[in-house]
Amino acid sequence: MAGRLRARCTRTVSTTVDIDRPAADVWAVLTDFDGYPEWNPQIRRADGELVPGRRVTFHLHPPVGPPMRIRPRVLIVDPARELRLRGSLPGIFSGEHWFELEPIDDGRGTHVTQGETYRGLIVPLLGRVVATSLIGFQQHNAALKRRVETVSTGRRREPP
């Protein structure tokens, strides 16, 4: 019984994108909070330092619903490989969000996985929120791809 309840109270969504730039370039854009207003459709402002144990602040504009401010705790910062954060309402809900970067094409490209695992008693009631978050992740990944492939380390990329 406890296993079935735990399964009902857990949902994971993820999406991927391949970016035609090295993981270091993807990481540079992903972690440049000052640049978010220029390209990020979901997070219009981000503040804080990506240091494990610390909190960062994101001003979200989800695809559906009102803008909100969240303050997740930084869990993992592994440059050009993984970024993981967790936000929660203790005892009721938690969301662990991640980005994983995997080199492809002999390091010339990057396979990016973005996802979130939602846990808690209210998760069965959050079907719409979970579905909407997947749409937001897909929009974010598309915008990240455009940004990284057109602007890298301060230089515009020349057309092929």
Short mmCIF file of N, CA and C in Angstrom, two decimals:
data_model
loop_
_atom_site.label_atom_id
_atom_site.label_comp_id
_atom_site.label_asym_id
_atom_site.label_seq_id
_atom_site.Cartn_x
_atom_site.Cartn_y
_atom_site.Cartn_z
N MET A 1 0.82 -1.19 0.00
CA MET A 1 0.00 0.00 0.00
C MET A 1 0.86 1.26 0.00
N ALA A 2 1.89 1.32 0.84
CA ALA A 2 2.74 2.51 0.92
C ALA A 2 3.44 2.76 -0.40
N GLY A 3 3.84 1.70 -1.10
CA GLY A 3 4.49 1.85 -2.40
C GLY A 3 3.57 2.45 -3.43
N ARG A 4 2.31 2.03 -3.43
CA ARG A 4 1.34 2.59 -4.39
C ARG A 4 1.05 4.05 -4.07
N LEU A 5 0.94 4.38 -2.79
CA LEU A 5 0.70 5.77 -2.41
C LEU A 5 1.89 6.64 -2.84
N ARG A 6 3.10 6.13 -2.60
CA ARG A 6 4.30 6.89 -2.99
C ARG A 6 4.31 7.10 -4.50
N ALA A 7 3.96 6.07 -5.27
CA ALA A 7 3.93 6.19 -6.73
C ALA A 7 2.88 7.22 -7.17
N ARG A 8 1.72 7.22 -6.53
CA ARG A 8 0.67 8.20 -6.88
C ARG A 8 1.08 9.62 -6.54
N CYS A 9 1.95 9.76 -5.56
CA CYS A 9 2.36 11.09 -5.08
C CYS A 9 3.70 11.53 -5.67
N THR A 10 4.12 10.88 -6.76
CA THR A 10 5.35 11.24 -7.44
C THR A 10 5.10 11.32 -8.93
N ARG A 11 5.56 12.39 -9.56
CA ARG A 11 5.48 12.55 -11.01
C ARG A 11 6.80 13.14 -11.48
N THR A 12 7.30 12.59 -12.59
CA THR A 12 8.52 13.11 -13.20
C THR A 12 8.22 13.48 -14.64
N VAL A 13 8.66 14.65 -15.04
CA VAL A 13 8.57 15.07 -16.44
C VAL A 13 9.96 15.52 -16.87
N SER A 14 10.29 15.23 -18.13
CA SER A 14 11.57 15.69 -18.66
C SER A 14 11.46 15.85 -20.17
N THR A 15 12.36 16.64 -20.69
CA THR A 15 12.43 16.87 -22.12
C THR A 15 13.90 17.11 -22.48
N THR A 16 14.23 16.87 -23.74
CA THR A 16 15.61 17.00 -24.16
C THR A 16 15.73 17.89 -25.39
N VAL A 17 16.93 18.37 -25.60
CA VAL A 17 17.24 19.13 -26.80
C VAL A 17 18.73 18.93 -27.09
N ASP A 18 19.06 18.85 -28.38
CA ASP A 18 20.47 18.80 -28.79
C ASP A 18 20.86 20.19 -29.26
N ILE A 19 21.99 20.67 -28.74
CA ILE A 19 22.47 22.01 -29.06
C ILE A 19 23.82 21.87 -29.75
N ASP A 20 23.97 22.58 -30.85
CA ASP A 20 25.16 22.50 -31.69
C ASP A 20 26.29 23.39 -31.16
N ARG A 21 26.61 23.20 -29.91
CA ARG A 21 27.72 23.92 -29.27
C ARG A 21 28.24 23.05 -28.13
N PRO A 22 29.48 23.24 -27.72
CA PRO A 22 30.04 22.46 -26.61
C PRO A 22 29.31 22.72 -25.29
N ALA A 23 29.40 21.76 -24.40
CA ALA A 23 28.73 21.85 -23.09
C ALA A 23 29.15 23.10 -22.31
N ALA A 24 30.39 23.51 -22.44
CA ALA A 24 30.84 24.72 -21.72
C ALA A 24 30.07 25.95 -22.18
N ASP A 25 29.74 26.03 -23.48
CA ASP A 25 28.96 27.17 -23.99
C ASP A 25 27.53 27.12 -23.47
N VAL A 26 26.95 25.92 -23.43
CA VAL A 26 25.59 25.77 -22.90
C VAL A 26 25.57 26.16 -21.43
N TRP A 27 26.53 25.68 -20.68
CA TRP A 27 26.63 25.98 -19.25
C TRP A 27 26.75 27.48 -19.01
N ALA A 28 27.57 28.14 -19.84
CA ALA A 28 27.78 29.59 -19.66
C ALA A 28 26.46 30.35 -19.80
N VAL A 29 25.63 29.98 -20.77
CA VAL A 29 24.34 30.66 -20.94
C VAL A 29 23.38 30.27 -19.82
N LEU A 30 23.33 28.99 -19.51
CA LEU A 30 22.40 28.48 -18.49
C LEU A 30 22.65 29.11 -17.12
N THR A 31 23.88 29.40 -16.80
CA THR A 31 24.21 29.90 -15.47
C THR A 31 24.42 31.42 -15.43
N ASP A 32 24.24 32.10 -16.56
CA ASP A 32 24.37 33.56 -16.61
C ASP A 32 23.02 34.20 -16.29
N PHE A 33 22.73 34.33 -15.01
CA PHE A 33 21.44 34.87 -14.59
C PHE A 33 21.18 36.27 -15.14
N ASP A 34 22.22 37.09 -15.26
CA ASP A 34 22.04 38.45 -15.77
C ASP A 34 21.51 38.46 -17.20
N GLY A 35 21.81 37.42 -17.97
CA GLY A 35 21.36 37.35 -19.35
C GLY A 35 19.96 36.80 -19.54
N TYR A 36 19.36 36.23 -18.50
CA TYR A 36 18.04 35.61 -18.65
C TYR A 36 16.97 36.51 -19.27
N PRO A 37 16.89 37.79 -18.90
CA PRO A 37 15.82 38.62 -19.50
C PRO A 37 15.93 38.73 -21.02
N GLU A 38 17.11 38.50 -21.58
CA GLU A 38 17.31 38.62 -23.02
C GLU A 38 16.78 37.42 -23.80
N TRP A 39 16.65 36.26 -23.15
CA TRP A 39 16.30 35.08 -23.94
C TRP A 39 15.32 34.13 -23.26
N ASN A 40 15.22 34.15 -21.96
CA ASN A 40 14.48 33.12 -21.24
C ASN A 40 12.98 33.45 -21.15
N PRO A 41 12.12 32.65 -21.79
CA PRO A 41 10.69 32.95 -21.78
C PRO A 41 10.00 32.66 -20.45
N GLN A 42 10.60 31.83 -19.62
CA GLN A 42 9.98 31.42 -18.36
C GLN A 42 10.51 32.20 -17.16
N ILE A 43 11.80 32.41 -17.14
CA ILE A 43 12.42 33.06 -15.98
C ILE A 43 12.89 34.44 -16.44
N ARG A 44 12.15 35.46 -16.03
CA ARG A 44 12.45 36.82 -16.48
C ARG A 44 13.53 37.47 -15.62
N ARG A 45 13.73 36.91 -14.43
CA ARG A 45 14.77 37.44 -13.54
C ARG A 45 15.22 36.32 -12.63
N ALA A 46 16.52 36.25 -12.40
CA ALA A 46 17.08 35.26 -11.49
C ALA A 46 18.16 35.93 -10.66
N ASP A 47 18.17 35.62 -9.39
CA ASP A 47 19.14 36.23 -8.47
C ASP A 47 19.73 35.15 -7.57
N GLY A 48 20.98 35.35 -7.21
CA GLY A 48 21.63 34.44 -6.27
C GLY A 48 22.85 33.80 -6.88
N GLU A 49 23.53 33.02 -6.06
CA GLU A 49 24.74 32.33 -6.48
C GLU A 49 24.48 30.84 -6.54
N LEU A 50 24.99 30.21 -7.57
CA LEU A 50 24.85 28.76 -7.71
C LEU A 50 25.91 28.05 -6.87
N VAL A 51 25.62 27.99 -5.58
CA VAL A 51 26.50 27.35 -4.61
C VAL A 51 25.65 26.33 -3.85
N PRO A 52 26.07 25.06 -3.82
CA PRO A 52 25.27 24.06 -3.11
C PRO A 52 24.94 24.51 -1.69
N GLY A 53 23.66 24.32 -1.33
CA GLY A 53 23.18 24.70 -0.01
C GLY A 53 22.53 26.07 0.03
N ARG A 54 22.84 26.92 -0.92
CA ARG A 54 22.26 28.26 -0.96
C ARG A 54 20.96 28.27 -1.75
N ARG A 55 20.18 29.32 -1.53
CA ARG A 55 18.94 29.50 -2.28
C ARG A 55 19.17 30.52 -3.40
N VAL A 56 18.46 30.31 -4.49
CA VAL A 56 18.41 31.29 -5.58
C VAL A 56 16.95 31.69 -5.75
N THR A 57 16.73 32.83 -6.36
CA THR A 57 15.38 33.33 -6.56
C THR A 57 15.10 33.42 -8.04
N PHE A 58 13.98 32.83 -8.46
CA PHE A 58 13.53 32.90 -9.84
C PHE A 58 12.18 33.58 -9.89
N HIS A 59 12.04 34.52 -10.81
CA HIS A 59 10.76 35.18 -11.07
C HIS A 59 10.20 34.52 -12.33
N LEU A 60 9.25 33.60 -12.13
CA LEU A 60 8.72 32.77 -13.21
C LEU A 60 7.50 33.40 -13.86
N HIS A 61 7.40 33.15 -15.16
CA HIS A 61 6.23 33.51 -15.95
C HIS A 61 5.85 32.24 -16.71
N PRO A 62 5.10 31.33 -16.05
CA PRO A 62 4.77 30.05 -16.68
C PRO A 62 3.85 30.24 -17.89
N PRO A 63 3.79 29.23 -18.78
CA PRO A 63 2.94 29.34 -19.96
C PRO A 63 1.47 29.55 -19.61
N VAL A 64 1.04 29.03 -18.46
CA VAL A 64 -0.34 29.18 -18.00
C VAL A 64 -0.28 29.56 -16.53
N GLY A 65 -1.09 30.51 -16.13
CA GLY A 65 -1.14 30.90 -14.72
C GLY A 65 -0.39 32.19 -14.47
N PRO A 66 -0.51 32.67 -13.25
CA PRO A 66 0.10 33.96 -12.90
C PRO A 66 1.61 33.84 -12.69
N PRO A 67 2.32 34.96 -12.82
CA PRO A 67 3.75 34.97 -12.49
C PRO A 67 3.93 34.59 -11.02
N MET A 68 5.07 34.03 -10.71
CA MET A 68 5.36 33.65 -9.32
C MET A 68 6.85 33.76 -9.05
N ARG A 69 7.16 33.79 -7.78
CA ARG A 69 8.55 33.82 -7.33
C ARG A 69 8.80 32.54 -6.56
N ILE A 70 9.89 31.85 -6.91
CA ILE A 70 10.27 30.65 -6.17
C ILE A 70 11.71 30.80 -5.69
N ARG A 71 12.02 30.11 -4.60
CA ARG A 71 13.36 30.19 -4.01
C ARG A 71 13.90 28.78 -3.73
N PRO A 72 14.28 28.06 -4.79
CA PRO A 72 14.80 26.72 -4.56
C PRO A 72 16.21 26.74 -3.97
N ARG A 73 16.54 25.63 -3.34
CA ARG A 73 17.88 25.43 -2.79
C ARG A 73 18.73 24.74 -3.85
N VAL A 74 19.96 25.19 -4.00
CA VAL A 74 20.90 24.59 -4.95
C VAL A 74 21.42 23.30 -4.35
N LEU A 75 21.29 22.20 -5.10
CA LEU A 75 21.76 20.90 -4.64
C LEU A 75 23.09 20.51 -5.26
N ILE A 76 23.17 20.60 -6.60
CA ILE A 76 24.38 20.16 -7.32
C ILE A 76 24.75 21.21 -8.35
N VAL A 77 26.00 21.58 -8.38
CA VAL A 77 26.57 22.44 -9.41
C VAL A 77 27.83 21.75 -9.90
N ASP A 78 27.71 21.08 -11.04
CA ASP A 78 28.83 20.36 -11.65
C ASP A 78 29.02 21.00 -13.03
N PRO A 79 29.90 22.00 -13.14
CA PRO A 79 30.00 22.79 -14.37
C PRO A 79 30.07 21.96 -15.65
N ALA A 80 29.25 22.39 -16.61
CA ALA A 80 29.14 21.77 -17.93
C ALA A 80 28.63 20.33 -17.88
N ARG A 81 28.06 19.92 -16.72
CA ARG A 81 27.53 18.56 -16.59
C ARG A 81 26.14 18.51 -15.96
N GLU A 82 25.98 19.15 -14.77
CA GLU A 82 24.70 19.01 -14.07
C GLU A 82 24.44 20.21 -13.16
N LEU A 83 23.16 20.63 -13.17
CA LEU A 83 22.65 21.64 -12.24
C LEU A 83 21.37 21.08 -11.67
N ARG A 84 21.26 21.05 -10.33
CA ARG A 84 20.08 20.47 -9.68
C ARG A 84 19.67 21.36 -8.52
N LEU A 85 18.33 21.64 -8.46
CA LEU A 85 17.76 22.52 -7.44
C LEU A 85 16.52 21.86 -6.85
N ARG A 86 16.15 22.25 -5.62
CA ARG A 86 14.92 21.72 -5.02
C ARG A 86 14.19 22.83 -4.28
N GLY A 87 12.89 22.88 -4.56
CA GLY A 87 12.00 23.78 -3.83
C GLY A 87 10.95 22.95 -3.12
N SER A 88 10.39 23.47 -2.04
CA SER A 88 9.40 22.67 -1.32
C SER A 88 8.49 23.50 -0.44
N LEU A 89 7.35 22.89 -0.13
CA LEU A 89 6.48 23.29 0.96
C LEU A 89 6.56 22.10 1.90
N PRO A 90 7.36 22.18 2.95
CA PRO A 90 7.66 21.01 3.77
C PRO A 90 6.43 20.19 4.17
N GLY A 91 6.55 18.87 3.94
CA GLY A 91 5.51 17.94 4.31
C GLY A 91 4.38 17.82 3.30
N ILE A 92 4.31 18.77 2.35
CA ILE A 92 3.19 18.79 1.41
C ILE A 92 3.64 18.55 -0.02
N PHE A 93 4.76 19.18 -0.41
CA PHE A 93 5.14 19.18 -1.80
C PHE A 93 6.62 19.50 -1.94
N SER A 94 7.30 18.87 -2.89
CA SER A 94 8.66 19.27 -3.26
C SER A 94 8.83 19.05 -4.75
N GLY A 95 9.69 19.85 -5.33
CA GLY A 95 10.03 19.70 -6.73
C GLY A 95 11.53 19.76 -6.88
N GLU A 96 12.10 18.71 -7.47
CA GLU A 96 13.54 18.69 -7.73
C GLU A 96 13.74 18.87 -9.22
N HIS A 97 14.38 19.97 -9.59
CA HIS A 97 14.56 20.36 -10.98
C HIS A 97 16.02 20.12 -11.38
N TRP A 98 16.23 19.65 -12.61
CA TRP A 98 17.60 19.40 -13.03
C TRP A 98 17.81 19.71 -14.49
N PHE A 99 19.09 19.99 -14.78
CA PHE A 99 19.62 20.07 -16.13
C PHE A 99 20.82 19.13 -16.16
N GLU A 100 20.85 18.24 -17.14
CA GLU A 100 22.01 17.38 -17.35
C GLU A 100 22.54 17.66 -18.74
N LEU A 101 23.85 17.88 -18.85
CA LEU A 101 24.50 18.18 -20.12
C LEU A 101 25.43 17.03 -20.47
N GLU A 102 25.25 16.48 -21.67
CA GLU A 102 26.06 15.35 -22.12
C GLU A 102 26.69 15.69 -23.46
N PRO A 103 28.01 15.64 -23.55
CA PRO A 103 28.66 15.94 -24.83
C PRO A 103 28.24 14.94 -25.91
N ILE A 104 28.04 15.45 -27.13
CA ILE A 104 27.77 14.61 -28.30
C ILE A 104 28.65 15.11 -29.44
N ASP A 105 28.73 14.35 -30.51
CA ASP A 105 29.51 14.74 -31.69
C ASP A 105 30.93 15.12 -31.32
N ASP A 106 31.58 14.21 -30.57
CA ASP A 106 32.98 14.44 -30.14
C ASP A 106 33.16 15.75 -29.39
N GLY A 107 32.13 16.14 -28.62
CA GLY A 107 32.22 17.34 -27.80
C GLY A 107 31.83 18.62 -28.51
N ARG A 108 31.51 18.54 -29.80
CA ARG A 108 31.11 19.75 -30.53
C ARG A 108 29.66 20.14 -30.23
N GLY A 109 28.87 19.20 -29.72
CA GLY A 109 27.48 19.46 -29.40
C GLY A 109 27.16 18.99 -28.00
N THR A 110 25.94 19.28 -27.55
CA THR A 110 25.51 18.92 -26.20
C THR A 110 24.08 18.44 -26.21
N HIS A 111 23.86 17.30 -25.58
CA HIS A 111 22.51 16.77 -25.36
C HIS A 111 22.08 17.26 -23.98
N VAL A 112 21.02 18.08 -23.93
CA VAL A 112 20.55 18.67 -22.67
C VAL A 112 19.24 17.99 -22.27
N THR A 113 19.21 17.51 -21.04
CA THR A 113 17.97 16.99 -20.46
C THR A 113 17.57 17.92 -19.34
N GLN A 114 16.33 18.39 -19.40
CA GLN A 114 15.77 19.21 -18.33
C GLN A 114 14.56 18.48 -17.79
N GLY A 115 14.45 18.42 -16.47
CA GLY A 115 13.30 17.74 -15.91
C GLY A 115 13.03 18.14 -14.49
N GLU A 116 11.95 17.57 -13.98
CA GLU A 116 11.58 17.82 -12.59
C GLU A 116 10.82 16.61 -12.06
N THR A 117 11.12 16.28 -10.82
CA THR A 117 10.37 15.25 -10.11
C THR A 117 9.59 15.95 -9.01
N TYR A 118 8.27 15.78 -9.07
CA TYR A 118 7.36 16.35 -8.08
C TYR A 118 7.00 15.25 -7.09
N ARG A 119 7.05 15.58 -5.80
CA ARG A 119 6.70 14.62 -4.75
C ARG A 119 5.83 15.31 -3.71
N GLY A 120 4.90 14.54 -3.17
CA GLY A 120 4.11 15.08 -2.07
C GLY A 120 2.65 14.71 -2.16
N LEU A 121 1.95 14.96 -1.09
CA LEU A 121 0.54 14.58 -0.98
C LEU A 121 -0.35 15.27 -2.00
N ILE A 122 0.01 16.49 -2.43
CA ILE A 122 -0.86 17.19 -3.37
C ILE A 122 -0.54 16.89 -4.84
N VAL A 123 0.48 16.11 -5.11
CA VAL A 123 0.86 15.82 -6.50
C VAL A 123 -0.29 15.23 -7.32
N PRO A 124 -1.11 14.30 -6.77
CA PRO A 124 -2.22 13.79 -7.59
C PRO A 124 -3.20 14.87 -8.03
N LEU A 125 -3.22 16.00 -7.36
CA LEU A 125 -4.12 17.09 -7.71
C LEU A 125 -3.49 18.10 -8.66
N LEU A 126 -2.23 17.88 -9.03
CA LEU A 126 -1.48 18.86 -9.81
C LEU A 126 -1.29 18.45 -11.27
N GLY A 127 -2.19 17.67 -11.81
CA GLY A 127 -2.05 17.20 -13.19
C GLY A 127 -1.82 18.32 -14.19
N ARG A 128 -2.61 19.38 -14.08
CA ARG A 128 -2.48 20.50 -15.01
C ARG A 128 -1.14 21.21 -14.82
N VAL A 129 -0.71 21.39 -13.59
CA VAL A 129 0.56 22.06 -13.30
C VAL A 129 1.71 21.25 -13.89
N VAL A 130 1.68 19.93 -13.71
CA VAL A 130 2.75 19.07 -14.22
C VAL A 130 2.77 19.12 -15.75
N ALA A 131 1.60 19.02 -16.38
CA ALA A 131 1.53 19.08 -17.85
C ALA A 131 2.02 20.43 -18.36
N THR A 132 1.65 21.50 -17.71
CA THR A 132 2.07 22.84 -18.11
C THR A 132 3.57 23.01 -17.93
N SER A 133 4.13 22.40 -16.88
CA SER A 133 5.57 22.54 -16.67
C SER A 133 6.34 21.90 -17.82
N LEU A 134 5.84 20.81 -18.37
CA LEU A 134 6.51 20.18 -19.50
C LEU A 134 6.53 21.12 -20.71
N ILE A 135 5.43 21.81 -20.95
CA ILE A 135 5.38 22.79 -22.04
C ILE A 135 6.40 23.89 -21.78
N GLY A 136 6.46 24.36 -20.55
CA GLY A 136 7.43 25.39 -20.19
C GLY A 136 8.87 24.92 -20.38
N PHE A 137 9.16 23.67 -20.02
CA PHE A 137 10.51 23.13 -20.20
C PHE A 137 10.86 23.07 -21.69
N GLN A 138 9.90 22.67 -22.52
CA GLN A 138 10.15 22.60 -23.96
C GLN A 138 10.41 23.99 -24.53
N GLN A 139 9.65 24.99 -24.09
CA GLN A 139 9.87 26.36 -24.54
C GLN A 139 11.24 26.86 -24.07
N HIS A 140 11.58 26.56 -22.83
CA HIS A 140 12.87 26.96 -22.27
C HIS A 140 14.00 26.34 -23.06
N ASN A 141 13.90 25.02 -23.36
CA ASN A 141 14.96 24.35 -24.10
C ASN A 141 15.13 24.94 -25.49
N ALA A 142 14.03 25.24 -26.17
CA ALA A 142 14.11 25.84 -27.51
C ALA A 142 14.79 27.20 -27.45
N ALA A 143 14.45 27.99 -26.44
CA ALA A 143 15.06 29.32 -26.28
C ALA A 143 16.54 29.19 -25.92
N LEU A 144 16.88 28.23 -25.07
CA LEU A 144 18.28 27.99 -24.71
C LEU A 144 19.07 27.61 -25.95
N LYS A 145 18.52 26.73 -26.76
CA LYS A 145 19.20 26.31 -28.01
C LYS A 145 19.45 27.52 -28.91
N ARG A 146 18.41 28.34 -29.13
CA ARG A 146 18.58 29.53 -29.98
C ARG A 146 19.68 30.44 -29.43
N ARG A 147 19.62 30.67 -28.13
CA ARG A 147 20.58 31.59 -27.51
C ARG A 147 22.01 31.06 -27.62
N VAL A 148 22.21 29.81 -27.25
CA VAL A 148 23.57 29.25 -27.25
C VAL A 148 24.12 29.16 -28.67
N GLU A 149 23.27 28.80 -29.63
CA GLU A 149 23.77 28.63 -31.00
C GLU A 149 23.99 29.96 -31.71
N THR A 150 23.45 31.05 -31.20
CA THR A 150 23.67 32.35 -31.85
C THR A 150 24.64 33.24 -31.08
N VAL A 151 24.76 33.02 -29.79
CA VAL A 151 25.66 33.83 -28.97
C VAL A 151 26.49 32.88 -28.13
N SER A 152 27.79 32.93 -28.32
CA SER A 152 28.66 32.06 -27.55
C SER A 152 29.88 32.85 -27.11
N THR A 153 30.10 32.86 -25.82
CA THR A 153 31.23 33.58 -25.22
C THR A 153 31.39 34.98 -25.79
N GLY A 154 30.23 35.67 -25.93
CA GLY A 154 30.27 37.06 -26.34
C GLY A 154 30.41 37.28 -27.84
N ARG A 155 30.48 36.22 -28.65
CA ARG A 155 30.64 36.38 -30.10
C ARG A 155 29.42 35.82 -30.83
N ARG A 156 29.02 36.47 -31.90
CA ARG A 156 27.96 35.94 -32.75
C ARG A 156 28.54 34.81 -33.58
N ARG A 157 27.77 33.78 -33.73
CA ARG A 157 28.20 32.64 -34.52
C ARG A 157 28.03 32.95 -36.00
N GLU A 158 29.03 32.62 -36.78
CA GLU A 158 28.95 32.81 -38.22
C GLU A 158 28.07 31.74 -38.83
N PRO A 159 27.26 32.08 -39.83
CA PRO A 159 26.44 31.06 -40.48
C PRO A 159 27.32 30.01 -41.13
N PRO A 160 26.83 28.74 -41.19
CA PRO A 160 27.65 27.68 -41.80
C PRO A 160 27.84 27.89 -43.28
#
